[in-house]
Short mmCIF file of C-alpha atoms and ligand atoms in Angstrom, two decimals:
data_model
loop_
_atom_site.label_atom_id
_atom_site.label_comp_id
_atom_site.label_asym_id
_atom_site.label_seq_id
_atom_site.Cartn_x
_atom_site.Cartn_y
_atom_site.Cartn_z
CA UNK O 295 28.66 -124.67 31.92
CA UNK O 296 27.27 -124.92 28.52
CA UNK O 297 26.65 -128.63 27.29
CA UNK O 298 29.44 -130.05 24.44
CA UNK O 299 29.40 -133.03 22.01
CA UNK O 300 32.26 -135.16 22.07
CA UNK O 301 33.04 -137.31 18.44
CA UNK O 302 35.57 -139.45 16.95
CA UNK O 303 35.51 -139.32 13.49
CA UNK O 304 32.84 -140.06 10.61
CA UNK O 305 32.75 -143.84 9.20
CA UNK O 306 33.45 -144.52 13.06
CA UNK O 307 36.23 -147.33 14.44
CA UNK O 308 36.05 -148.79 17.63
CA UNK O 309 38.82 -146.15 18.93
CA UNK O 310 36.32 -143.04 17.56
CA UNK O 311 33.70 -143.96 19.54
CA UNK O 312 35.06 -145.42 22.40
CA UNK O 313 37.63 -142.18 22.78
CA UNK O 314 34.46 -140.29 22.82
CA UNK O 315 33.25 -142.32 25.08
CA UNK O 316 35.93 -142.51 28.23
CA UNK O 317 37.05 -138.32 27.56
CA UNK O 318 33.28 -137.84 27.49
CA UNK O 319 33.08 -139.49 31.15
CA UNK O 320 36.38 -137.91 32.48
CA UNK O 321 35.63 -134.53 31.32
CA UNK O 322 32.34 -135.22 33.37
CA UNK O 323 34.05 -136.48 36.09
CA UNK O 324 35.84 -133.38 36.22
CA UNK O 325 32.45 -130.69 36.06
CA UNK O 326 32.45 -130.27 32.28
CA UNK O 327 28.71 -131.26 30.68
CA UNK O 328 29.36 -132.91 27.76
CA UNK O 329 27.64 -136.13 25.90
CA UNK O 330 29.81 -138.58 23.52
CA UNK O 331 28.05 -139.18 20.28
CA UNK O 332 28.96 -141.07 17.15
CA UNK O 333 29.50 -140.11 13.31
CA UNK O 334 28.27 -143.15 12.23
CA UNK O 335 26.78 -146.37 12.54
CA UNK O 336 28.73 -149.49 14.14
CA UNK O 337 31.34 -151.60 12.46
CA UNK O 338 31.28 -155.10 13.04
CA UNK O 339 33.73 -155.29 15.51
CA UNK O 340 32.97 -151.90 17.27
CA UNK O 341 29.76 -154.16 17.54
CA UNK O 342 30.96 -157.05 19.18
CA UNK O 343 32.85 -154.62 21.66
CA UNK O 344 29.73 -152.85 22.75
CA UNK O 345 28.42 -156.63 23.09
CA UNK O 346 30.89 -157.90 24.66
CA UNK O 347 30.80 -155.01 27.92
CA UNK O 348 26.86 -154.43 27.37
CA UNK O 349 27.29 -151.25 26.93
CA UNK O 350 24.91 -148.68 24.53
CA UNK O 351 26.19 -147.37 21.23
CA UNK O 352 25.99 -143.58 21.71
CA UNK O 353 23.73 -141.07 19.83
CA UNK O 354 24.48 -140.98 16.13
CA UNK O 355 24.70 -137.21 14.73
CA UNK O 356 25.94 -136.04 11.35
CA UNK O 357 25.89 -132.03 12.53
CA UNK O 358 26.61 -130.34 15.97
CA UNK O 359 23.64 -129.37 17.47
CA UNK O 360 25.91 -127.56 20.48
CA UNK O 361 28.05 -124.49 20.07
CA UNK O 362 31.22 -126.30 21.46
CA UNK O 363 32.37 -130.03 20.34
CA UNK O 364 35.77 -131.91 21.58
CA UNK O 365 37.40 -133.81 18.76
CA UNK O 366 38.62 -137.22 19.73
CA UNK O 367 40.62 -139.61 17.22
CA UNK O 368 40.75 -137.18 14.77
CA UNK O 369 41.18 -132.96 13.59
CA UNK O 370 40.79 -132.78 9.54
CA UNK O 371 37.79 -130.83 9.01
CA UNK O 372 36.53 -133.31 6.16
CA UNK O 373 36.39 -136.10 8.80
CA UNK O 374 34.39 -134.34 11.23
CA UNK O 375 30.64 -133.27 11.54
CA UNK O 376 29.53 -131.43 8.58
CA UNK O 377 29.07 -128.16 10.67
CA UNK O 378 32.60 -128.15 12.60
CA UNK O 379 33.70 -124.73 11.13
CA UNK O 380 30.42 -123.42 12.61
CA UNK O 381 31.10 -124.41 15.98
CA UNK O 382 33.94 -124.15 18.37
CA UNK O 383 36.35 -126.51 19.35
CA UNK O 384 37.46 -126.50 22.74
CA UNK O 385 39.71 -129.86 23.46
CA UNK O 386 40.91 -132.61 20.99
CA UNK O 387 42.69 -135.31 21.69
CA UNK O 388 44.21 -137.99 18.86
CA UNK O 389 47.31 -139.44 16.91
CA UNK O 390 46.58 -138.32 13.86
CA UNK O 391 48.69 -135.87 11.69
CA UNK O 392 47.80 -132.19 12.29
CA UNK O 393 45.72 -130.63 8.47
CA UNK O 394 43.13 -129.11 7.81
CA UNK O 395 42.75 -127.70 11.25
CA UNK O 396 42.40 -123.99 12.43
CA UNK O 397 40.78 -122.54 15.35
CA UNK O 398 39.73 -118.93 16.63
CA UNK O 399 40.43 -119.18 19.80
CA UNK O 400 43.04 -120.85 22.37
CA UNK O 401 42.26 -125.08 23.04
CA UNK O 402 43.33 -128.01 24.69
CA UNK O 403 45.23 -129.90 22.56
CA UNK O 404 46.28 -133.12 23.26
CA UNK O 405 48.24 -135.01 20.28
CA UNK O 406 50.93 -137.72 20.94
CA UNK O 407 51.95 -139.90 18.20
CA UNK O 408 50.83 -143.58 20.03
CA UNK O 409 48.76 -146.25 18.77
CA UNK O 410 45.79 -145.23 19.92
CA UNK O 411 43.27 -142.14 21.27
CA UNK O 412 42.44 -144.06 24.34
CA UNK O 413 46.14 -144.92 25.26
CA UNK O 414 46.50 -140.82 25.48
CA UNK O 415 42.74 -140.53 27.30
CA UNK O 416 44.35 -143.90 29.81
CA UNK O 417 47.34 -141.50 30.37
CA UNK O 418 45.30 -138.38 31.24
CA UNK O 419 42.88 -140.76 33.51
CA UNK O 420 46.67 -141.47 35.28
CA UNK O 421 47.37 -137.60 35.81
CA UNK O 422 44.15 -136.65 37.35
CA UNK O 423 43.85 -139.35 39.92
CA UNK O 424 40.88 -140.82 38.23
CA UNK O 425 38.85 -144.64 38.46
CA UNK O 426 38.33 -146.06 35.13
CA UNK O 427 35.01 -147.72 35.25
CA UNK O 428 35.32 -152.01 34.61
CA UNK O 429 33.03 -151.37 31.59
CA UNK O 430 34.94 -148.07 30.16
CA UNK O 431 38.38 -149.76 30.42
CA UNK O 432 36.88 -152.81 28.80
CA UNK O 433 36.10 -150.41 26.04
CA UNK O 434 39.52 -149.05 26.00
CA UNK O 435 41.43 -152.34 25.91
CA UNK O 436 39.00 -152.85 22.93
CA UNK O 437 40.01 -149.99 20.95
CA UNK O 438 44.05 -150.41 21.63
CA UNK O 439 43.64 -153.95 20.17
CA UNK O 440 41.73 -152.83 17.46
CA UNK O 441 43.88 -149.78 16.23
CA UNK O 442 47.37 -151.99 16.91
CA UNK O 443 46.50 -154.99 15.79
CA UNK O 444 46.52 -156.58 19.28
CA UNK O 445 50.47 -154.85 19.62
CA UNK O 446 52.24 -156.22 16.17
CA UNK O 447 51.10 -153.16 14.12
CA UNK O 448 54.10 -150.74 14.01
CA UNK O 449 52.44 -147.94 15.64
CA UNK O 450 52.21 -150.01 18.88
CA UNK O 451 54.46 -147.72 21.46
CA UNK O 452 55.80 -148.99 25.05
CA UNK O 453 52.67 -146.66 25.97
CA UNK O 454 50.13 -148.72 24.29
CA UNK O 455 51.28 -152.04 25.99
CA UNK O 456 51.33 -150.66 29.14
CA UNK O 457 47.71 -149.25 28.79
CA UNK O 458 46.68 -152.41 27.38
CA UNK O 459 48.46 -154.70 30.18
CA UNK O 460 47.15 -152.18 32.81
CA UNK O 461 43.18 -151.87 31.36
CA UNK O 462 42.73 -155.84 31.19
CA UNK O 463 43.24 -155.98 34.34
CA UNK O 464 41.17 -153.48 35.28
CA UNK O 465 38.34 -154.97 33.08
CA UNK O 466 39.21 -158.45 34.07
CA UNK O 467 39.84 -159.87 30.68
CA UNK O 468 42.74 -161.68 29.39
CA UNK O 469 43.49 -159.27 26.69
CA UNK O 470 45.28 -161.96 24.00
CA UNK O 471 42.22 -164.57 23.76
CA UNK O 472 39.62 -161.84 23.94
CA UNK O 473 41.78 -159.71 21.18
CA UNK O 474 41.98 -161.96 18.62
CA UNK O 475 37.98 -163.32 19.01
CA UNK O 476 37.63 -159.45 18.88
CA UNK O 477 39.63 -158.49 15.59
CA UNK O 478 38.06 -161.46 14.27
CA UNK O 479 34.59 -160.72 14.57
CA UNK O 480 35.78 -157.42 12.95
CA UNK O 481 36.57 -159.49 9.37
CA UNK O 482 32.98 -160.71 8.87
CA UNK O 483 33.30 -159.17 5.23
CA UNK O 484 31.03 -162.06 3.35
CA UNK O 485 28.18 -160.30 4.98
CA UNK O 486 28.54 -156.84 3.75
CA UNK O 487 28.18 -155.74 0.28
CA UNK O 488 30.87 -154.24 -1.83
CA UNK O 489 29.42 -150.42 -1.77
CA UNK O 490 29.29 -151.36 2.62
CA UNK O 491 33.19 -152.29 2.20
CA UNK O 492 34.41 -149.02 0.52
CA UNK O 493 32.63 -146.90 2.64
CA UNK O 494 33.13 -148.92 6.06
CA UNK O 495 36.46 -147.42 6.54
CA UNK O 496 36.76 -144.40 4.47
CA UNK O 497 39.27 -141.67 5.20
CA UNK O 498 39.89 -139.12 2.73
CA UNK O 499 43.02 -136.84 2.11
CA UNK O 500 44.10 -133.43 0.61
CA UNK O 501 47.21 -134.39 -0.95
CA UNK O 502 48.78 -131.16 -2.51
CA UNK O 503 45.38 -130.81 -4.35
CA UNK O 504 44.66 -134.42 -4.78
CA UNK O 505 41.97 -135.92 -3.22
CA UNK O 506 43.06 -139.27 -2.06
CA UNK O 507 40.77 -141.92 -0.42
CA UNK O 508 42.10 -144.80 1.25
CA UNK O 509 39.77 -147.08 2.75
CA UNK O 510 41.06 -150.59 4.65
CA UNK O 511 39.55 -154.13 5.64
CA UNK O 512 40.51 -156.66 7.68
CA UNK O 513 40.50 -160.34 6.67
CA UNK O 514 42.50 -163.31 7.28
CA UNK O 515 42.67 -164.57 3.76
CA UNK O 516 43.54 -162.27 1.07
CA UNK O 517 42.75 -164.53 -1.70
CA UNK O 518 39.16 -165.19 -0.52
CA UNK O 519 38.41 -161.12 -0.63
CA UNK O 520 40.23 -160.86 -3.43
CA UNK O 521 37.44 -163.34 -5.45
CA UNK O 522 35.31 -160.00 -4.72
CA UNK O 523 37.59 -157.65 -7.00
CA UNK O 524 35.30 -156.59 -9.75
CA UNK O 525 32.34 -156.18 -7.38
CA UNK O 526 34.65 -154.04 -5.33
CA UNK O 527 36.18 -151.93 -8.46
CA UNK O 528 32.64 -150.99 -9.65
CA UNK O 529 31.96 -149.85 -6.01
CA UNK O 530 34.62 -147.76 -6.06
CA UNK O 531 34.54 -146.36 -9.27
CA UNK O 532 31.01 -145.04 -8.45
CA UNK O 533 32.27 -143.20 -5.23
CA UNK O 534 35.16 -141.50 -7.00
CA UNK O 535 32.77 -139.98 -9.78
CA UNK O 536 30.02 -138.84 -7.32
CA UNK O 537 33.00 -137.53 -4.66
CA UNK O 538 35.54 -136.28 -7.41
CA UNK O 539 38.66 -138.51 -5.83
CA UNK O 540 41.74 -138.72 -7.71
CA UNK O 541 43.03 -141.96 -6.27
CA UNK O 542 41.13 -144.31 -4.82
CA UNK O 543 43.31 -146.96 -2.60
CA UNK O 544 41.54 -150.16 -0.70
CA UNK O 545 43.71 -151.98 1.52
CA UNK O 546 42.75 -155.49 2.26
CA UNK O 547 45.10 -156.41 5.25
CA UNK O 548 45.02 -159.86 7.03
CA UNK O 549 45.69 -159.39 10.32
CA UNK O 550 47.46 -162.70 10.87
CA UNK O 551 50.33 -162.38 8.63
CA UNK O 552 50.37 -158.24 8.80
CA UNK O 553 50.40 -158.54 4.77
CA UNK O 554 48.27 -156.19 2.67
CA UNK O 555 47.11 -156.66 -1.08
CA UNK O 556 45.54 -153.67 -2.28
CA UNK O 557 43.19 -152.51 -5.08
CA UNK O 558 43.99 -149.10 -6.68
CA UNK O 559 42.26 -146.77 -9.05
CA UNK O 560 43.02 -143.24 -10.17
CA UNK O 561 44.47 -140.95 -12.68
CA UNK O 562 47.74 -141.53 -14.45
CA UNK O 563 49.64 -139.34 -12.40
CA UNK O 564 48.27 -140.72 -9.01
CA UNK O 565 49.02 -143.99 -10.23
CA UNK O 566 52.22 -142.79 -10.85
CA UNK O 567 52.54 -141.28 -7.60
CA UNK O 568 51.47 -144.37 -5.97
CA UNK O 569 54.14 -146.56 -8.16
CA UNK O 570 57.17 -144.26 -6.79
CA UNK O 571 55.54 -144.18 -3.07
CA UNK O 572 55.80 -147.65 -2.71
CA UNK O 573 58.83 -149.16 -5.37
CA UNK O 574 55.81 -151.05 -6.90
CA UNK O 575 53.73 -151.68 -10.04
CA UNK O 576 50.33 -151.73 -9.86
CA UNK O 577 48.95 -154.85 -12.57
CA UNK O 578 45.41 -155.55 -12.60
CA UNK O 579 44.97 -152.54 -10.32
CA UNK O 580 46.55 -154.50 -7.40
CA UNK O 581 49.66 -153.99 -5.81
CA UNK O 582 51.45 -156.07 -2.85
CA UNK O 583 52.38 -154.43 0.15
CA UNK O 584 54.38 -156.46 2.57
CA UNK O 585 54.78 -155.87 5.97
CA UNK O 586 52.03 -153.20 5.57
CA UNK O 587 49.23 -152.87 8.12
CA UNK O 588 49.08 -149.33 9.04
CA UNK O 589 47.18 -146.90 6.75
CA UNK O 590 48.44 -144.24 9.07
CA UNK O 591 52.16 -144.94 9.18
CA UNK O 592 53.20 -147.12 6.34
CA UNK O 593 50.99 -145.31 3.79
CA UNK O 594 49.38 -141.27 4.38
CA UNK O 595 52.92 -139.56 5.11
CA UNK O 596 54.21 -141.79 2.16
CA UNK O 597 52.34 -140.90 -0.58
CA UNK O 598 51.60 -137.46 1.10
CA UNK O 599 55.03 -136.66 0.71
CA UNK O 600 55.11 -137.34 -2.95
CA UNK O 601 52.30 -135.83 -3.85
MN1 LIG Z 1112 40.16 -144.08 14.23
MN1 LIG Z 1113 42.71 -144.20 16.64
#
């Protein structure tokens, strides 16, 4: 069998890599050869996982150097490895929206619409009979906190709890202490630089012929990012000139009150967009978003469908 590359998506969260990490080792487990690499370096938090379970951060790549890759925590092409539609694509597995995605020939295809890859990868671990590793479900408890917000974002699913509940215990961690220590560690933003912020989180969209970036951050106090605003509007304004972006959307969330204040830049008719989306108006390019903590839920399908 021909060696594959498994990858979560570029500007990597701890769910990308650790996704790519536990189907990498069950696809193993079952014959397949295939290594899990990364898109990208580390974010702080994915950092303190890896820590935390002593575990290496895998290979970094920007192109496939295999004919055949699995896609974990993600399918739109411009989120992949800059090669993906010279390669094939064999399995994926995520909770993402389906765009931007075509293949030549018949895949495995795994998409369920949970809080997290690794709740789907714990669920195919289930059917096939198969140990999760103390270390590996570590990483998996890791990356369910981390993409629900330790359960409160509204993504979570029955699923997700269960696959939380059931990996602590597996990893021998009480998930609620460890979570929050975890998705704090993840809002060390004093130490990064403006230019590291927008680009820590990026994801970019085709919206009906827009192209729409919205990037997020975590923080438990708003106000104290916030003193950051012009140093983070000249950051962004250089990214959408050198990457052509219509709108341009940072979400600064706390994850304490599950609140988000976010800055926004774009053309009058994104703006516009954006306004009608969300029954707001933007003033001094920031707009408050209550209750809003999910970029994937509460904002993409959104502003997608008014595009
Ligand atoms: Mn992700
Ligand atoms: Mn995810």
């Amino acid at each position: 069998m021909t060696k594959e590359l498994v990858f979560g998506h570029k500007n990597p969260d701890t769910d990308a890599v650790v996704a790519a990490i536990s189907y990498s080792y069950f696809m193993n487990q079952q014959g397949f050869d295939t290594e899990a690499v990364a898109l990208g370096e580390p974010n702080e938090e994915t950092k303190f996982v890896f820590d935390k379970f002593n575990c290496e951060f895998p290979r970094i790549i920007e192109t496939a150097d295999t004919d055949a890759v699995m896609l974990v925590d993600h399918n739109e092409a411009q989120q992949s490895v800059d090669n993906i539609k010279d390669v094939e694509v064999t399995h994926v597995v995520d909770h993402h929206r389906i765009a931007n995605f075509e293949t030549a020939n018949p895949l495995v295809y795994h998409a369920e619409p949970l809080g997290c890859t690794s709740t789907i990868i714990w669920k195919l671990f289930n059917q096939e009979k198969i140990e999760i590793p103390a270390e590996i479900a570590g990483l998996m408890m890791s990356a369910i906190i981390s993409d629900t917000l330790l359960l409160k974002s509204p993504t979570t699913t029955n699923e997700d709890k269960a696959a939380l509940e059931s990996l602590a215990k597996t990893a021998g961690i009480d998930f609620e202490s460890y979570g929050l220590e975890m998705l704090k560690a993840g809002t060390n933003l004093a130490s990064k630089s403006a230019k590291e912020l927008v680009e820590i989180d990026a994801k970019t969209f085709d919206m009906n012929g827009h192209k729409v970036r919205i990037d997020q951050v975590n923080t438990v106090d708003i106000e104290e990012t916030l003193e950051r605003q012009s140093e983070f509007e000249a950051a962004i304004k250089e990214e959408m000139t050198s990457e052509n972006e219509n709108l341009f959307i940072l979400l600064i969330t706390n994850i304490l009150t599950s609140d988000t204040k976010a800055i926004i830049i774009g053309d009058d008719e994104s703006i516009a967009t954006f306004e009608k989306t969300f029954n707001t108006k933007i003033e001094n390019n920031i707009a408050f978003l209550p209750g809003v903590v999910s970029r994937k839920k509460q904002v993409v399908p959104q502003l997608n469908e008014n595009f």
